[in-house]
Short mmCIF file of C-alpha atoms in Angstrom, two decimals:
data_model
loop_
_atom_site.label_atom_id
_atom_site.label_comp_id
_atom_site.label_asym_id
_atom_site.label_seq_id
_atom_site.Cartn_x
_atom_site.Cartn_y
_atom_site.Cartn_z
CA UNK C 1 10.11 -37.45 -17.02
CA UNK C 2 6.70 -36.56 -15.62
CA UNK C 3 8.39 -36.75 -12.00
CA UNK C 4 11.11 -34.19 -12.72
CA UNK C 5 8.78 -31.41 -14.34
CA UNK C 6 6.56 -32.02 -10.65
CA UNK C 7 9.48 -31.71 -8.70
CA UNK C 8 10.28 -28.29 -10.21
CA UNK C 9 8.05 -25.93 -9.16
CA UNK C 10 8.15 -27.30 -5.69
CA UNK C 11 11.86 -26.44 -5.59
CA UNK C 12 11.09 -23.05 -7.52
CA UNK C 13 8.42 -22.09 -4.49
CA UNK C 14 11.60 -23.17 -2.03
CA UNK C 15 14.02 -21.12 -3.41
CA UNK C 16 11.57 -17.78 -3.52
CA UNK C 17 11.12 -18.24 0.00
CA UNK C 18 14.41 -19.17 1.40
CA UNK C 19 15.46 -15.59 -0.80
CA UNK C 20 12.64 -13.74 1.08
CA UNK C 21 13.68 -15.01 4.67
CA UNK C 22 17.44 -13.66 3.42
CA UNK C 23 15.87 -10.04 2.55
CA UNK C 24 14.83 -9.57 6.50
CA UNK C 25 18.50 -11.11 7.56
CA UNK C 26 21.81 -9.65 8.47
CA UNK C 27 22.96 -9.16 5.40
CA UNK C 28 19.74 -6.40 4.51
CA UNK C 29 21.25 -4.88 7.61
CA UNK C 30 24.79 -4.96 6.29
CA UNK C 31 23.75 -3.31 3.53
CA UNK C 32 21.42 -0.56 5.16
CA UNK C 33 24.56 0.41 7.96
CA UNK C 34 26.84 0.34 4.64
CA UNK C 35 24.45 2.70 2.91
CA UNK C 36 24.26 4.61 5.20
CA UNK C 37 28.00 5.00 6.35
CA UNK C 38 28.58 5.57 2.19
CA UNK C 39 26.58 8.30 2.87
CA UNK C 40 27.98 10.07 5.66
CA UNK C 41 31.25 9.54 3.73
CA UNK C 42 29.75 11.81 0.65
CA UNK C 43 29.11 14.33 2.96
CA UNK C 44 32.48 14.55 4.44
CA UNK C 45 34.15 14.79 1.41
CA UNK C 46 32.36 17.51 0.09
CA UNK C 47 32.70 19.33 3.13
CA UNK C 48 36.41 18.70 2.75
CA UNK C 49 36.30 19.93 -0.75
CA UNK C 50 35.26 23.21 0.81
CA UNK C 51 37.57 23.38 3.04
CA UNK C 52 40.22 22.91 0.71
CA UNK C 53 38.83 25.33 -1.78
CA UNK C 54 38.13 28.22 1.04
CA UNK C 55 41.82 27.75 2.07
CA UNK C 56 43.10 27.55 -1.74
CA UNK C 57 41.05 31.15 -2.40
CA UNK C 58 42.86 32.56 0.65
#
């Protein structure tokens, strides 16, 4: 019993760094281009949503 409670924390302290290597990886990049393209989106639709309305009012 005494061997599995020493083998724990060693693969706790494994796991917390294999997630920190993962937060500088492609898939933080993924998610940053993403963002940012969910972004741009926003702004498009609103400035479609004016569009329409300004045309509506006419």
């Amino acid at each position: 019993m005494s061997d599995a409670s020493s083998e724990s924390p060693v693969d706790s302290s494994s796991n917390i760094e294999n997630e920190n290597k993962n937060e500088d990886g492609p898939c933080t990049k993924n998610i940053k281009m993403l963002e940012n393209e969910v972004e741009s989106l926003k702004v498009q639709n609103e400035s479609m949503k004016a569009k329409l309305l300004d045309a509506n009012m006419r």
